[in-house]
Coordinates of C-alpha atoms and ligand atoms in Angstrom, one line a residue:
M936 CA 21.5 20.7 26.6
A937 CA 18.0 20.7 25.3
S938 CA 16.2 17.4 25.4
N939 CA 13.6 18.5 22.8
L940 CA 13.9 16.3 20.0
G941 CA 12.7 18.6 17.4
G942 CA 14.6 20.4 14.6
H943 CA 18.3 20.8 13.9
M944 CA 21.2 19.8 16.1
I945 CA 24.9 20.4 16.0
A946 CA 27.6 18.3 17.9
R947 CA 30.8 19.9 18.8
A948 CA 34.2 18.4 19.8
A949 CA 34.0 17.3 23.6
P950 CA 37.3 17.2 25.5
V951 CA 36.3 14.2 27.8
I952 CA 33.6 11.5 27.4
R953 CA 33.1 9.9 30.7
G954 CA 30.4 8.1 32.7
S955 CA 28.0 5.4 33.1
I956 CA 24.5 4.9 31.4
E957 CA 22.0 2.2 31.3
A958 CA 21.1 1.0 27.7
P959 CA 17.4 1.4 26.8
G960 CA 15.3 -1.6 26.5
D961 CA 15.9 -3.5 23.1
K962 CA 13.6 -2.5 20.3
S963 CA 13.2 -5.9 18.6
C964 CA 12.4 -7.7 22.0
S965 CA 10.0 -4.9 23.1
H966 CA 7.9 -5.5 19.8
R967 CA 7.9 -9.2 20.2
A968 CA 6.9 -9.1 23.9
L969 CA 3.9 -6.8 23.1
M970 CA 2.7 -8.9 20.3
M971 CA 3.1 -12.3 21.9
A972 CA 1.5 -10.9 25.1
A973 CA -1.3 -9.5 23.1
V974 CA -2.3 -13.0 21.5
A975 CA -1.4 -15.0 24.7
D976 CA -4.0 -16.6 26.9
G977 CA -4.3 -14.5 30.1
R978 CA -2.2 -11.5 31.6
S979 CA 1.3 -10.7 30.8
T980 CA 3.5 -8.1 32.6
I981 CA 6.5 -6.5 30.6
R982 CA 9.2 -4.7 32.5
G983 CA 12.0 -2.6 30.8
L984 CA 9.9 -2.2 27.5
L985 CA 11.4 0.6 25.3
D986 CA 9.8 3.8 25.6
A987 CA 10.0 4.9 22.0
D988 CA 7.5 5.9 19.1
D989 CA 8.2 2.7 17.2
V990 CA 7.2 0.4 20.2
L991 CA 4.3 2.7 21.2
A992 CA 2.9 2.3 17.7
T993 CA 2.9 -1.5 18.3
A994 CA 1.3 -1.2 21.7
N995 CA -1.4 0.9 20.0
A996 CA -2.0 -1.6 17.3
M997 CA -2.2 -4.4 19.8
A998 CA -4.9 -2.5 21.7
A999 CA -6.8 -1.9 18.5
L1000 CA -6.8 -5.7 17.8
G1001 CA -8.4 -6.3 21.0
A1002 CA -5.6 -6.6 23.7
G1003 CA -5.9 -4.9 26.9
V1004 CA -2.8 -2.7 27.1
S1005 CA -2.1 -0.4 30.2
R1006 CA 1.0 0.9 31.9
E1007 CA 1.9 1.9 35.3
G1008 CA 5.4 3.6 35.3
D1009 CA 7.8 1.0 33.9
V1010 CA 5.5 -1.9 34.0
W1011 CA 3.1 -2.7 31.1
R1012 CA 0.2 -4.9 31.7
I1013 CA -1.3 -7.0 28.8
E1014 CA -4.6 -9.0 28.8
G1015 CA -4.0 -11.2 25.8
V1016 CA -6.9 -11.9 23.2
G1017 CA -6.4 -15.6 23.5
R1018 CA -6.5 -18.2 20.7
D1019 CA -9.5 -16.7 18.8
G1020 CA -10.2 -13.4 20.4
M1021 CA -8.5 -10.8 17.9
H1022 CA -10.7 -8.0 17.1
Q1023 CA -11.5 -6.5 13.9
P1024 CA -9.8 -3.0 14.2
E1025 CA -12.1 0.0 13.3
T1026 CA -9.3 2.3 11.9
P1027 CA -6.2 1.7 10.0
L1028 CA -3.2 0.3 12.1
D1029 CA -0.6 3.1 12.0
F1030 CA 3.0 1.9 12.5
G1031 CA 4.7 5.1 12.0
N1032 CA 8.5 4.5 11.1
S1033 CA 8.4 0.9 12.3
G1034 CA 9.4 -1.8 9.8
T1035 CA 9.4 -4.5 12.6
G1036 CA 6.1 -3.4 14.0
V1037 CA 4.2 -3.6 10.6
R1038 CA 5.9 -6.7 9.3
L1039 CA 5.6 -8.7 12.3
T1040 CA 1.9 -7.7 12.8
F1041 CA 1.2 -8.9 9.3
G1042 CA 2.2 -12.5 10.4
L1043 CA 0.5 -12.1 13.9
A1044 CA -2.9 -11.1 12.3
A1045 CA -2.8 -13.3 9.4
G1046 CA -4.2 -16.4 11.2
Y1047 CA -7.3 -14.6 12.5
P1048 CA -10.5 -14.0 10.6
I1049 CA -10.1 -10.2 10.4
S1050 CA -9.4 -7.7 7.9
A1051 CA -7.2 -4.7 8.6
E1052 CA -5.6 -1.9 6.9
F1053 CA -1.7 -1.2 7.7
V1054 CA -0.2 2.4 7.1
G1055 CA 3.0 4.2 8.2
D1056 CA 5.0 7.4 7.6
A1057 CA 6.6 8.5 4.4
S1058 CA 9.9 6.3 5.3
L1059 CA 8.0 3.3 6.1
S1060 CA 5.7 3.6 3.2
A1061 CA 8.8 3.5 0.8
R1062 CA 10.0 0.2 2.3
P1063 CA 9.2 -3.2 0.6
M1064 CA 6.4 -5.3 2.1
E1065 CA 6.3 -8.1 -0.5
R1066 CA 9.0 -9.9 1.1
V1067 CA 6.5 -10.7 4.1
L1068 CA 3.2 -10.8 2.1
A1069 CA 4.2 -13.3 -0.5
P1070 CA 4.8 -16.2 2.0
L1071 CA 1.7 -15.1 4.0
R1072 CA -0.4 -15.4 0.8
E1073 CA 1.2 -18.7 0.3
M1074 CA -0.2 -19.9 3.6
G1075 CA -3.8 -18.6 2.8
A1076 CA -3.9 -14.9 3.9
Q1077 CA -5.1 -12.3 1.4
A1078 CA -2.9 -9.3 1.1
E1079 CA -3.2 -6.4 -1.3
A1080 CA -0.5 -4.0 -1.3
S1081 CA -0.1 -0.5 -2.9
A1082 CA 2.0 0.0 -6.0
G1083 CA 5.6 -1.5 -5.8
G1084 CA 4.4 -3.7 -2.8
R1085 CA 4.4 -0.9 -0.4
L1086 CA 2.0 0.5 2.3
P1087 CA -0.9 0.9 2.6
V1088 CA -1.6 -2.8 2.8
R1089 CA -4.9 -4.4 3.3
L1090 CA -4.7 -7.8 5.0
S1091 CA -7.5 -10.3 5.4
G1092 CA -6.5 -13.4 7.5
G1093 CA -8.2 -16.7 8.2
R1094 CA -7.4 -20.4 8.0
L1095 CA -3.7 -21.0 7.2
R1096 CA -1.6 -24.0 6.0
S1097 CA 2.0 -24.3 6.9
I1098 CA 4.7 -23.9 4.6
R1099 CA 8.5 -24.7 4.3
F1100 CA 10.0 -21.3 3.3
A1101 CA 13.6 -20.1 2.5
P1102 CA 13.4 -16.4 2.7
P1103 CA 15.7 -14.9 -0.1
Q1104 CA 17.0 -12.1 2.2
A1105 CA 18.8 -12.6 5.6
S1106 CA 15.8 -10.9 7.5
A1107 CA 14.6 -11.7 10.9
Q1108 CA 11.5 -9.8 10.2
V1109 CA 10.5 -12.1 7.3
K1110 CA 11.3 -15.1 9.3
S1111 CA 9.3 -13.9 12.4
A1112 CA 6.3 -12.9 10.4
V1113 CA 6.1 -16.3 9.0
L1114 CA 6.6 -18.0 12.4
L1115 CA 4.0 -15.9 13.9
A1116 CA 1.5 -16.9 11.2
G1117 CA 2.7 -20.3 11.8
L1118 CA 1.3 -20.2 15.2
K1119 CA -2.2 -20.5 13.8
A1120 CA -1.4 -22.6 10.8
D1121 CA -2.2 -26.5 10.3
G1122 CA 1.0 -28.4 10.5
V1123 CA 4.5 -27.6 11.0
T1124 CA 6.0 -24.2 9.7
V1125 CA 9.5 -24.5 8.7
I1126 CA 11.9 -21.6 7.8
E1127 CA 15.3 -22.3 6.3
E1128 CA 17.5 -19.2 6.9
K1129 CA 20.2 -18.3 4.4
E1130 CA 22.3 -16.9 7.2
A1131 CA 21.5 -16.7 10.9
T1132 CA 19.4 -13.4 11.8
R1133 CA 18.5 -12.3 15.2
D1134 CA 16.7 -15.0 17.1
H1135 CA 14.4 -12.9 19.6
T1136 CA 11.2 -14.3 18.1
E1137 CA 12.3 -18.0 18.8
R1138 CA 13.5 -17.1 22.3
M1139 CA 10.5 -15.0 23.3
L1140 CA 8.0 -17.7 22.0
R1141 CA 9.6 -20.2 24.2
A1142 CA 9.2 -17.7 27.3
F1143 CA 5.4 -17.7 26.2
G1144 CA 5.4 -21.6 26.4
V1145 CA 5.6 -22.2 22.6
E1146 CA 7.9 -25.2 21.5
V1147 CA 10.3 -24.0 18.7
E1148 CA 12.8 -26.2 17.1
V1149 CA 16.2 -24.7 15.8
S1150 CA 18.7 -27.0 14.0
Q1151 CA 22.1 -25.5 13.0
R1152 CA 23.7 -26.3 9.5
D1153 CA 27.1 -25.8 8.3
G1154 CA 27.5 -23.2 5.5
A1155 CA 23.9 -21.9 5.9
G1156 CA 21.7 -20.4 8.5
P1157 CA 19.6 -22.5 11.0
V1158 CA 16.4 -24.2 10.1
V1159 CA 13.6 -23.2 12.5
S1160 CA 10.2 -24.9 13.0
L1161 CA 7.2 -24.8 14.9
L1162 CA 3.8 -26.8 15.0
G1163 CA 0.7 -24.7 14.5
G1164 CA -2.1 -24.7 17.2
Q1165 CA 0.1 -24.1 20.1
T1166 CA -1.3 -21.8 22.7
L1167 CA 0.8 -18.8 24.1
K1168 CA 0.5 -18.5 27.9
G1169 CA 0.7 -15.0 29.5
T1170 CA 4.0 -14.4 31.2
E1171 CA 6.3 -11.9 33.2
A1172 CA 8.8 -10.7 30.6
V1173 CA 12.0 -8.6 31.2
I1174 CA 13.3 -6.7 28.3
P1175 CA 17.1 -6.6 27.9
G1176 CA 19.1 -3.4 27.0
D1177 CA 19.5 -2.7 23.2
P1178 CA 23.1 -3.2 21.9
S1179 CA 22.1 -1.1 18.7
S1180 CA 21.5 1.9 21.1
A1181 CA 24.4 1.1 23.3
A1182 CA 26.7 1.3 20.4
F1183 CA 26.3 4.9 20.1
A1184 CA 27.8 5.9 23.5
I1185 CA 30.5 3.0 23.1
A1186 CA 31.5 4.6 19.8
A1187 CA 31.6 8.0 21.4
A1188 CA 34.0 6.7 24.0
L1189 CA 36.4 4.9 21.4
I1190 CA 36.8 8.1 19.4
A1191 CA 37.1 10.4 22.3
R1192 CA 40.3 12.1 23.2
D1193 CA 40.0 11.2 26.9
G1194 CA 37.6 9.5 29.3
G1195 CA 35.9 6.2 29.5
V1196 CA 32.3 4.9 29.4
E1197 CA 30.4 2.1 30.9
V1198 CA 27.0 1.0 29.3
R1199 CA 25.1 -1.4 31.6
N1200 CA 22.5 -4.0 30.8
V1201 CA 23.4 -4.6 27.3
M1202 CA 22.0 -7.8 25.6
T1203 CA 24.8 -10.1 24.4
N1204 CA 23.0 -12.4 21.9
P1205 CA 25.4 -13.8 19.3
T1206 CA 23.1 -12.7 16.6
R1207 CA 23.4 -9.1 17.8
D1208 CA 27.1 -8.8 18.8
G1209 CA 28.8 -8.1 15.4
F1210 CA 29.6 -4.5 16.2
F1211 CA 31.4 -5.3 19.3
K1212 CA 33.5 -7.9 17.7
A1213 CA 34.4 -5.7 14.7
A1214 CA 35.2 -2.8 17.0
A1215 CA 37.6 -5.2 18.9
A1216 CA 39.1 -6.3 15.6
M1217 CA 39.8 -2.8 14.9
G1218 CA 41.8 -2.5 18.2
A1219 CA 39.2 -0.9 20.4
D1220 CA 39.6 -0.9 24.2
L1221 CA 36.4 -2.6 24.9
R1222 CA 35.8 -4.8 28.0
A1223 CA 32.7 -6.9 28.9
G1224 CA 31.7 -6.9 32.6
V1225 CA 29.1 -8.1 35.0
G1226 CA 25.9 -8.9 33.4
G1227 CA 22.4 -9.9 34.2
A1228 CA 19.4 -11.8 32.9
A1229 CA 16.2 -10.9 31.0
T1230 CA 13.6 -13.0 29.1
G1231 CA 15.4 -15.5 26.9
E1232 CA 18.4 -13.3 26.7
V1233 CA 21.7 -12.6 28.8
C1234 CA 23.2 -9.2 29.3
T1235 CA 26.5 -7.7 30.1
S1236 CA 28.0 -4.3 30.8
W1237 CA 30.5 -2.9 28.3
R1238 CA 33.5 -0.5 29.2
A1239 CA 35.0 1.3 26.4
G1240 CA 37.8 4.0 26.2
P1241 CA 39.8 6.1 23.7
S1242 CA 41.4 3.7 21.1
A1243 CA 43.9 3.9 18.4
L1244 CA 41.6 2.1 15.6
K1245 CA 42.8 0.4 12.5
G1246 CA 40.7 -0.1 9.4
I1247 CA 39.4 -3.8 8.6
D1248 CA 37.6 -5.9 6.0
L1249 CA 34.5 -6.7 7.6
D1250 CA 33.6 -10.5 7.0
P1251 CA 30.4 -10.4 5.1
A1252 CA 29.4 -13.3 7.4
V1253 CA 29.1 -10.9 10.5
V1254 CA 27.0 -8.2 8.6
A1255 CA 23.6 -9.7 9.8
S1256 CA 24.8 -9.6 13.5
M1257 CA 25.4 -5.8 13.2
I1258 CA 23.0 -4.6 10.3
D1259 CA 21.6 -1.7 12.5
E1260 CA 25.1 -0.6 13.7
L1261 CA 26.8 -0.3 10.3
P1262 CA 26.1 3.5 10.3
I1263 CA 27.9 4.0 13.6
F1264 CA 30.6 1.5 12.6
A1265 CA 31.2 3.7 9.5
V1266 CA 31.9 6.6 11.8
L1267 CA 34.5 4.3 13.7
A1268 CA 36.1 3.6 10.3
A1269 CA 36.3 7.3 9.6
F1270 CA 38.5 7.8 12.9
A1271 CA 40.6 4.6 12.2
E1272 CA 44.1 4.4 10.4
G1273 CA 43.7 2.9 6.9
R1274 CA 40.9 1.4 4.9
T1275 CA 37.6 -0.3 6.1
R1276 CA 35.7 -2.3 3.6
V1277 CA 32.1 -3.3 4.1
T1278 CA 30.5 -5.7 1.5
G1279 CA 27.5 -8.1 1.7
A1280 CA 25.2 -5.4 3.2
Q1281 CA 22.7 -4.9 0.3
E1282 CA 20.0 -5.0 2.8
L1283 CA 21.1 -1.6 4.0
R1284 CA 19.4 -0.3 0.7
V1285 CA 15.8 -0.9 2.3
K1286 CA 16.2 0.2 5.8
E1287 CA 14.6 3.6 7.2
S1288 CA 16.7 5.2 4.4
D1289 CA 19.0 3.8 1.7
R1290 CA 21.7 3.6 4.4
I1291 CA 24.5 2.9 1.8
K1292 CA 23.9 6.3 0.1
A1293 CA 23.1 7.9 3.5
I1294 CA 26.4 6.7 5.2
C1295 CA 28.4 7.8 2.1
A1296 CA 26.8 11.3 2.1
M1297 CA 27.3 11.6 6.0
L1298 CA 30.9 10.9 5.7
E1299 CA 31.5 12.9 2.4
A1300 CA 29.9 16.0 4.0
N1301 CA 32.5 15.8 6.7
G1302 CA 35.5 15.3 4.4
V1303 CA 36.0 11.7 4.8
G1304 CA 37.0 9.6 1.6
V1305 CA 34.4 7.0 0.9
E1306 CA 33.3 4.8 -2.0
E1307 CA 29.9 3.5 -2.5
L1308 CA 29.4 -0.1 -3.5
E1309 CA 26.4 -1.9 -4.6
D1310 CA 26.3 -3.9 -1.4
G1311 CA 28.4 -1.8 1.0
F1312 CA 31.0 0.9 1.1
V1313 CA 34.6 1.7 1.7
V1314 CA 35.9 4.2 4.2
H1315 CA 39.3 5.9 4.0
G1316 CA 39.9 6.5 7.5
C1317 CA 41.4 10.0 8.7
G1318 CA 43.5 8.4 11.5
P1319 CA 43.4 9.4 15.3
G1320 CA 43.0 13.1 14.4
G1321 CA 39.7 12.2 13.1
P1322 CA 37.8 13.7 10.0
P1323 CA 37.6 17.5 9.4
G1324 CA 34.0 17.7 10.1
G1325 CA 32.1 21.0 9.4
G1326 CA 29.3 19.2 7.4
R1327 CA 25.6 19.4 7.6
V1328 CA 24.2 15.8 7.3
E1329 CA 20.7 14.9 5.9
T1330 CA 19.2 12.5 8.1
R1331 CA 16.7 11.2 5.5
H1332 CA 14.1 10.3 8.3
D1333 CA 16.8 7.9 9.6
H1334 CA 17.3 7.8 13.4
R1335 CA 20.5 5.8 13.2
I1336 CA 22.0 8.2 10.8
A1337 CA 21.2 11.2 12.9
M1338 CA 22.8 9.8 16.0
S1339 CA 25.9 8.4 14.1
A1340 CA 26.4 11.9 12.7
L1341 CA 26.2 13.5 16.2
V1342 CA 28.6 11.1 17.7
M1343 CA 31.0 11.9 14.9
G1344 CA 30.8 15.6 15.7
G1345 CA 31.7 15.1 19.1
A1346 CA 35.3 14.3 18.0
A1347 CA 35.8 15.7 14.5
K1348 CA 38.0 18.7 14.0
A1349 CA 34.9 21.0 13.3
P1350 CA 31.3 20.6 14.5
V1351 CA 28.8 18.4 12.7
A1352 CA 25.2 19.5 12.1
V1353 CA 22.2 17.3 11.4
D1354 CA 19.1 18.8 9.6
D1355 CA 16.4 16.7 11.6
V1356 CA 16.5 14.9 14.9
S1357 CA 12.9 14.4 15.4
M1358 CA 13.0 10.6 14.2
I1359 CA 15.6 9.8 17.0
A1360 CA 12.5 9.4 19.3
T1361 CA 11.5 6.3 17.1
S1362 CA 14.3 4.2 18.9
Y1363 CA 16.2 6.1 21.6
R1364 CA 14.3 9.1 23.1
D1365 CA 16.9 9.6 25.9
F1366 CA 19.9 9.8 23.4
P1367 CA 20.4 13.6 24.0
E1368 CA 20.4 13.3 27.7
H1369 CA 22.6 10.2 27.9
M1370 CA 25.1 11.8 25.6
A1371 CA 25.2 15.0 27.8
S1372 CA 25.6 13.1 31.0
L1373 CA 28.7 11.5 29.3
G1374 CA 29.9 15.0 28.5
A1375 CA 28.9 15.4 24.7
R1376 CA 28.2 18.9 23.6
I1377 CA 25.1 18.6 21.4
E1378 CA 22.9 21.5 21.1
Q1379 CA 19.8 22.6 19.1
C1380 CA 20.6 25.1 16.5
G1381 CA 19.1 27.3 13.8
N1382 CA 18.1 26.3 10.1
D1383 CA 21.2 28.0 8.7
A1384 CA 23.6 25.9 10.8
Ligands
S3P2507 C1 14.8 -6.4 13.1 C2 15.4 -7.1 12.0 C3 16.2 -6.3 11.0 C4 16.6 -4.9 11.7 C5 15.4 -4.2 12.2 C6 14.9 -4.9 13.4 C7 13.8 -7.2 13.9 O1 15.4 -5.9 9.8 O2 17.3 -4.2 10.7 O3 15.9 -2.9 12.9 O4 13.5 -6.7 14.9 O5 13.4 -8.3 13.5 P1 15.4 -7.2 8.7 O6 14.6 -8.2 9.2 O7 14.6 -6.4 7.4 O8 16.7 -7.5 8.5

């Protein structure tokens, strides 16, 4: 099978999905490790960093801000700029497709006396930035966004004051940007989360020697606080495997006719495990095995096999812990018996695409009954025979829609084509090779597929 991630692809039904793969490095942890190493005192090494376009964009931005960034095989070495050493970048910082890269770097840079322009690709330039810029302005940064609060953004940092902030959205990117700015602010920065979101910033900051306090609340997310003026110390970081990427091979095994798959080294953080819990609630044959450790995180290996799935009403309280897995979860729902309902997921509207629309269009094009809701969707599962397939899915510059559609094609009655797979490299460059090694039949195809 072609490994070239250009152009169109088609996935045909595979009789058996079997084998063992290692999950690629976690994207969220990779961005954070690079950013923290870049502003730390001294040298850091990072192992297991995700080799994907989003993360490489962050590495380039950190170099443009003055960090020494080099790579030898799997090991990245970063010479941090230290407390006051961030450079004025000479050219705009280009974050490509990466929301995490650009939004967290706003926060990281806001406490330094530099001025920088931030740009991205068409998809990133259509996403909201005010959610991060507004609290950073309140802390004392100056930020000018383009019409509608979009990129390009010009941000001028400087002396910051701490704030107490309750983000209106359940967003780890907003929380993290404010915490990173808080490192350089006077006083204690406090975030009151509406719901718990991924806590990799808090865990990674501790690994770099920063004290972060987290207090849990009943009926609301945690309160996270840190005192400004703390210095990050260079460290040796190990990145865990990405549960969001692991979900694709696991889903392929659950909907397969035959076989069984192991995905090794998958992070098991409770703020990221919603997909695994939801699949189990649908009746998935899914077992956790032996694990390992990474910086601030714990890993396991998952085994999955063909399963008779049943539709569920997804608890809105678990949505944040599987926000990036909802496209592949919708594919599971298409193979389940009965109805699956997802609500409380309005944040999907502002991801790499409007993912509620993209998910509904992906399923509809392949003969699956679906209803679009303002904050989610309802899937009328086709049962174990799976969906008719035969559709051509518009990926809308969205890597997770592309990979979900190709997984669906591996077990649908007729092949599923996608119009563009180039953006899969933003998060999971090895997806075609990993899937091929498990027996998937994903091939390059012509424009008229
Ligand atoms: C991320 C947070 C989530 C997630 C994104 C990665 C992060 O975004 O969808 O892929 O690394 O903090 P939001 O903060 O916008 O929910």
